[in-house]
Amino acid sequence: MKLLHSGKVRDLYADGDDLIMVASDRISVYDVVLPTPIPDKGAILTQLSLWWFERLADLVPSHVISATRVPPEWAGRAIRCRRLEMIGVECIARGYLAGLGLESYRATGSISGVPLPAGLTEGSRLPAPVFTPTTKADVGQHDENIDFDQVAALTGAADADRLRELTLAVYGRGHEVALDRGVIIADTKLEFGRAPDGSIILADEVLTPDSSRFWPAGQWRPGQAQPALDKQFVRDWSLRSGWDKRPPAPPVPAEVVESTRARYVEAYERITGERWG
Ligand SMILES: Nc1ncnc2c1ncn2[C@@H]1O[C@H](COP(=O)(O)OP(=O)(O)OP(=O)(O)O)[C@@H](O)[C@H]1O
Ligand SMILES: [Mg+2]
């Protein structure tokens, strides 16, 4: 099979017209891949994405063709999907204030041109989820916030409307389902592609701890940083280690690897209600 692209986390192979997307155990923080893998991470992200794609199918078609028709050495961590022309926008929905959304709110009182009420704090739930797209940056670059009009300039107005509508619909469904299982999805990043007939299809991964902020609902306390079942733990460790966010990143200590793996497993188990492995 021909390797088309090796991303920070996933490797893409061509199999005829199809794509085989293989999720590795690599982890990236601040757009830099760490030298230490997190065991089982690729399989956990793949299985959780598949679980969600099924539960979103009535809202938006997905790129999944088969989770089982993949080379046996990648079983469990690979998905056979439709090879799409990707839309170069990271479609982010935010339902709570954290990360870059929080920074933007503190600086301007708004996010991506959407004004928000005064008095919100770190971890606050927003009155309604907002669409805060970014560009999809090239290797070595960081994504940049863009507003709705800039999306429209890239994709056309009709597709921009559709991307916003789909992003908020997927986030809304995900938030509702996960909350029922004790997990707050604070925000998430989606990627869409175009099929040959022009229709918009949900691609990449969906509602995973790599692409989203997951907070245990029982411990949610606005006004402080939230405990998280996602990469935040590794981001926090990497900054405490004194790393300057530039490659190469330092190796990850065994206890941080183990705690990170445990968080990914917990996210999977809580959301799906199934035991991992
Ligand atoms: N159905 C699809 N067809 C074509 N490309 C896809 C499809 N689904 C996802 N992709 C692309 O596959 C890649 C997944 O790899 P990964 O997430 O590791 O890369 P990345 O770190 O996000 O970005 P980069 O590729 O810049 O390193 C992304 O570039 C994503 O846009
Ligand atoms: Mg990616």
Coordinates of C-alpha atoms and ligand atoms in Angstrom, one line a residue:
M1 CA 0.0 0.0 0.0
K2 CA 1.2 3.4 -0.8
L3 CA 1.9 5.9 2.0
L4 CA 0.3 9.1 1.0
H5 CA 1.0 11.2 4.1
S6 CA 2.3 10.8 7.6
G7 CA 0.7 13.3 9.9
K8 CA 1.5 14.1 13.4
V9 CA -0.6 11.2 14.7
R10 CA -2.1 9.4 11.7
D11 CA -0.6 7.7 8.6
L12 CA -2.7 7.7 5.4
Y13 CA -2.3 4.9 2.8
A14 CA -4.0 4.6 -0.5
D15 CA -5.7 1.3 -1.4
G16 CA -7.2 1.7 -4.8
D17 CA -9.7 4.6 -4.4
D18 CA -9.9 4.1 -0.7
L19 CA -7.9 5.6 2.1
I20 CA -6.6 3.5 5.0
M21 CA -6.2 5.8 8.0
V22 CA -3.9 4.3 10.7
A23 CA -3.8 6.0 14.1
S24 CA -0.5 5.6 15.8
D25 CA 0.3 5.9 19.5
R26 CA 2.1 9.2 18.9
I27 CA 0.9 12.2 20.9
S28 CA 1.4 15.9 19.9
V29 CA 1.1 18.9 22.1
Y30 CA 1.4 22.5 20.8
D31 CA 1.7 20.9 17.4
V32 CA 4.9 19.0 18.3
V33 CA 5.0 15.2 18.4
L34 CA 6.5 14.0 21.7
P35 CA 9.2 11.3 21.5
T36 CA 7.3 8.9 23.7
P37 CA 4.2 7.0 22.5
I38 CA 1.1 6.4 24.7
P39 CA 0.3 2.7 24.5
D40 CA -3.1 1.9 23.0
K41 CA -3.8 5.5 22.2
G42 CA -4.3 4.9 18.4
A43 CA -6.7 2.1 19.0
I44 CA -8.7 4.0 21.6
L45 CA -9.1 7.0 19.3
T46 CA -10.0 4.8 16.4
Q47 CA -12.7 2.9 18.3
L48 CA -14.1 6.0 19.9
S49 CA -14.4 7.8 16.6
L50 CA -16.1 4.7 15.1
W51 CA -18.6 4.7 18.0
W52 CA -19.4 8.4 17.4
F53 CA -19.6 8.2 13.6
E54 CA -22.4 5.7 14.0
R55 CA -24.2 7.9 16.4
L56 CA -23.9 10.9 14.2
A57 CA -24.9 9.2 11.0
D58 CA -28.4 10.8 10.9
L59 CA -26.8 14.3 11.1
V60 CA -24.0 13.9 8.6
P61 CA -22.5 11.2 6.4
S62 CA -19.0 10.1 7.4
H63 CA -16.0 9.0 5.5
V64 CA -16.0 5.5 7.1
I65 CA -16.2 2.6 4.7
S66 CA -15.2 -0.3 7.0
A67 CA -13.5 -0.7 10.3
T68 CA -12.7 -4.4 9.6
R69 CA -11.5 -4.4 6.0
V70 CA -8.0 -3.2 6.9
P71 CA -4.6 -5.0 6.8
P72 CA -4.5 -7.4 9.8
E73 CA -1.4 -5.8 11.4
W74 CA -3.4 -2.5 11.8
A75 CA -6.6 -4.2 13.0
G76 CA -8.3 -2.0 15.7
R77 CA -6.3 1.1 14.9
A78 CA -7.2 1.6 11.2
I79 CA -10.3 2.6 9.3
R80 CA -10.9 2.2 5.6
C81 CA -12.4 5.5 4.5
R82 CA -13.4 7.5 1.4
R83 CA -10.6 9.6 0.1
L84 CA -11.9 13.1 0.1
E85 CA -10.8 16.5 -1.0
M86 CA -10.3 18.0 2.4
I87 CA -11.7 21.5 3.2
G88 CA -8.9 23.5 4.7
V89 CA -10.7 24.8 7.7
E90 CA -10.6 23.3 11.2
C91 CA -14.2 23.5 12.3
I92 CA -14.2 24.1 16.0
A93 CA -17.3 24.3 18.3
R94 CA -17.0 25.6 21.8
G95 CA -19.6 25.2 24.5
Y96 CA -17.5 26.3 27.5
L97 CA -14.6 28.7 28.0
A98 CA -11.1 27.2 27.9
G99 CA -7.9 27.4 26.0
L100 CA -7.7 29.9 23.1
G101 CA -11.4 30.6 23.5
L102 CA -10.8 31.8 27.0
E103 CA -7.8 33.9 25.9
S104 CA -9.9 35.5 23.2
Y105 CA -12.8 36.2 25.6
R106 CA -10.4 37.8 28.1
A107 CA -8.8 40.0 25.5
T108 CA -11.9 41.0 23.5
G109 CA -15.1 39.8 25.2
S110 CA -15.8 37.8 22.1
I111 CA -14.7 34.7 20.2
S112 CA -14.3 34.6 16.4
G113 CA -16.4 37.7 16.1
V114 CA -19.2 36.3 18.3
P115 CA -19.8 38.7 21.3
L116 CA -20.3 37.0 24.7
P117 CA -21.9 38.3 27.9
A118 CA -19.6 39.9 30.5
G119 CA -18.8 38.0 33.7
L120 CA -17.9 34.6 32.3
T121 CA -14.9 32.8 33.7
E122 CA -12.6 29.9 33.0
G123 CA -14.7 26.8 32.4
S124 CA -18.0 28.7 32.2
R125 CA -20.7 27.3 30.0
L126 CA -21.5 29.6 27.1
P127 CA -25.1 30.8 26.6
A128 CA -25.0 28.8 23.3
P129 CA -22.2 27.0 21.5
V130 CA -20.2 29.0 19.1
F131 CA -18.4 28.2 15.8
T132 CA -14.8 29.3 16.1
P133 CA -13.0 28.1 12.9
T134 CA -9.3 28.2 12.3
T135 CA -7.1 27.7 9.2
K136 CA -5.5 24.3 8.9
A137 CA -1.8 25.3 9.0
D138 CA 1.0 23.7 7.1
V139 CA 3.7 21.6 8.8
G140 CA 5.5 23.7 11.4
Q141 CA 2.9 26.5 11.5
H142 CA 0.1 27.1 14.0
D143 CA -3.5 27.3 13.1
E144 CA -5.0 30.8 13.0
N145 CA -8.4 32.0 14.1
I146 CA -10.6 33.1 11.3
D147 CA -14.1 34.5 11.3
F148 CA -17.2 33.3 9.5
D149 CA -16.6 35.7 6.5
Q150 CA -13.1 34.3 6.0
V151 CA -14.5 30.8 5.9
A152 CA -17.0 32.0 3.4
A153 CA -14.1 33.5 1.3
L154 CA -12.4 30.1 1.3
T155 CA -15.4 27.8 0.7
G156 CA -18.2 29.9 -0.7
A157 CA -21.0 31.2 1.5
A158 CA -23.3 28.2 1.1
D159 CA -20.7 25.7 2.2
A160 CA -19.6 28.0 5.1
D161 CA -23.2 28.0 6.3
R162 CA -23.4 24.3 6.0
L163 CA -20.0 23.8 7.9
R164 CA -21.2 25.9 10.7
E165 CA -24.6 24.2 10.9
L166 CA -23.0 20.7 10.8
T167 CA -20.3 21.6 13.3
L168 CA -22.8 22.9 15.8
A169 CA -25.1 19.9 15.2
V170 CA -22.3 17.4 15.8
Y171 CA -21.1 19.2 18.9
G172 CA -24.7 19.5 20.2
R173 CA -25.3 15.8 19.8
G174 CA -21.9 14.9 21.2
H175 CA -22.3 17.1 24.2
E176 CA -25.8 15.7 25.0
V177 CA -24.8 12.1 24.7
A178 CA -21.5 12.5 26.7
L179 CA -23.1 14.6 29.4
D180 CA -25.6 11.8 30.0
R181 CA -22.5 9.6 30.7
G182 CA -20.9 12.1 33.1
V183 CA -18.5 13.7 30.6
I184 CA -18.6 17.4 29.5
I185 CA -17.3 18.0 26.0
A186 CA -16.1 21.5 26.4
D187 CA -15.1 22.0 22.8
T188 CA -14.2 20.0 19.7
K189 CA -12.5 20.2 16.3
L190 CA -14.0 18.6 13.2
E191 CA -12.7 18.3 9.7
F192 CA -14.8 17.9 6.6
G193 CA -14.1 16.9 3.1
R194 CA -15.9 17.0 -0.3
A195 CA -17.0 13.9 -2.1
P196 CA -16.7 13.9 -5.9
D197 CA -20.4 14.9 -6.2
G198 CA -19.6 18.0 -4.1
S199 CA -21.4 16.9 -0.9
I200 CA -19.8 17.6 2.5
I201 CA -18.7 14.6 4.5
L202 CA -17.4 14.3 8.1
A203 CA -13.8 13.1 7.9
D204 CA -10.8 12.6 10.2
E205 CA -11.5 11.7 13.8
V206 CA -14.5 12.8 15.7
L207 CA -15.2 13.7 19.4
T208 CA -12.0 12.1 20.7
P209 CA -9.8 13.3 23.5
D210 CA -7.2 14.4 20.9
S211 CA -9.7 16.6 19.1
S212 CA -11.8 17.8 22.1
R213 CA -11.7 18.8 25.7
F214 CA -13.3 16.2 28.0
W215 CA -14.1 17.2 31.6
P216 CA -15.6 14.9 34.2
A217 CA -19.0 16.5 34.8
G218 CA -19.1 15.8 38.5
Q219 CA -15.9 17.8 39.1
W220 CA -16.9 20.8 36.9
R221 CA -16.2 24.1 38.8
P222 CA -16.1 27.3 36.7
G223 CA -13.5 29.7 37.9
Q224 CA -10.5 27.4 37.7
A225 CA -8.8 25.0 35.4
Q226 CA -10.9 21.8 35.0
P227 CA -9.6 18.3 35.6
A228 CA -9.5 16.7 32.1
L229 CA -9.7 13.3 30.4
D230 CA -7.7 14.4 27.4
K231 CA -4.3 15.8 26.4
Q232 CA -4.4 18.7 28.9
F233 CA -2.5 16.5 31.4
V234 CA 0.4 16.2 29.0
R235 CA 0.3 19.8 28.0
D236 CA 0.5 20.8 31.7
W237 CA 3.4 18.4 32.3
S238 CA 5.3 19.6 29.2
L239 CA 5.1 23.3 30.4
R240 CA 6.1 22.4 34.0
S241 CA 9.2 20.7 32.6
G242 CA 10.3 24.0 31.3
W243 CA 10.0 23.1 27.6
D244 CA 9.7 26.1 25.2
K245 CA 7.1 24.4 22.9
R246 CA 9.7 24.1 20.1
P247 CA 10.9 20.8 18.8
P248 CA 12.4 18.6 20.0
A249 CA 10.1 17.9 22.9
P250 CA 11.5 16.2 26.0
P251 CA 10.8 12.4 26.6
V252 CA 7.7 11.8 28.7
P253 CA 8.3 10.1 32.1
A254 CA 6.7 6.7 32.6
E255 CA 4.2 7.9 35.2
V256 CA 3.0 10.7 32.9
V257 CA 2.6 8.1 30.1
E258 CA 0.6 5.8 32.4
S259 CA -1.7 8.6 33.7
T260 CA -2.3 9.8 30.2
R261 CA -3.2 6.3 29.0
A262 CA -5.5 5.9 32.0
R263 CA -7.3 9.2 31.0
Y264 CA -7.8 8.1 27.4
V265 CA -9.1 4.7 28.6
E266 CA -11.5 6.4 31.1
A267 CA -12.8 8.7 28.4
Y268 CA -13.5 5.7 26.2
E269 CA -15.1 3.7 28.9
R270 CA -17.3 6.5 30.3
I271 CA -18.6 7.6 27.0
T272 CA -19.2 4.2 25.3
G273 CA -20.2 2.4 28.6
E274 CA -17.9 -0.4 27.4
R275 CA -14.7 -1.8 29.1
W276 CA -11.5 -1.1 27.2
G277 CA -9.6 -4.2 26.1
Ligands
LIG1 N1 -11.3 11.1 4.3 C1 -10.1 11.8 4.2 N2 -9.6 12.0 3.0 C2 -8.4 12.7 2.9 N3 -7.7 13.1 3.9 C3 -8.2 13.0 5.2 C4 -9.4 12.3 5.4 N4 -9.7 12.3 6.7 C5 -8.7 12.9 7.3 N5 -7.8 13.3 6.4 C6 -6.5 14.0 6.7 O1 -5.6 13.1 7.3 C7 -4.7 13.7 8.1 C8 -4.7 13.0 9.5 O2 -3.4 13.0 10.0 P1 -3.0 13.7 11.4 O3 -4.2 14.1 12.1 O4 -2.0 12.9 12.0 O5 -2.4 15.0 10.7 P2 -2.4 16.4 11.4 O6 -1.3 16.4 12.5 O7 -3.7 16.9 11.8 O8 -1.9 17.4 10.3 P3 -0.6 17.2 9.4 O9 -1.0 16.3 8.3 O10 -0.4 18.6 9.0 O11 0.5 16.7 10.3 C9 -5.1 15.1 8.3 O12 -4.3 15.9 7.4 C10 -6.5 15.1 7.7 O13 -6.9 16.4 7.2
MG2 MG -5.1 16.0 12.8

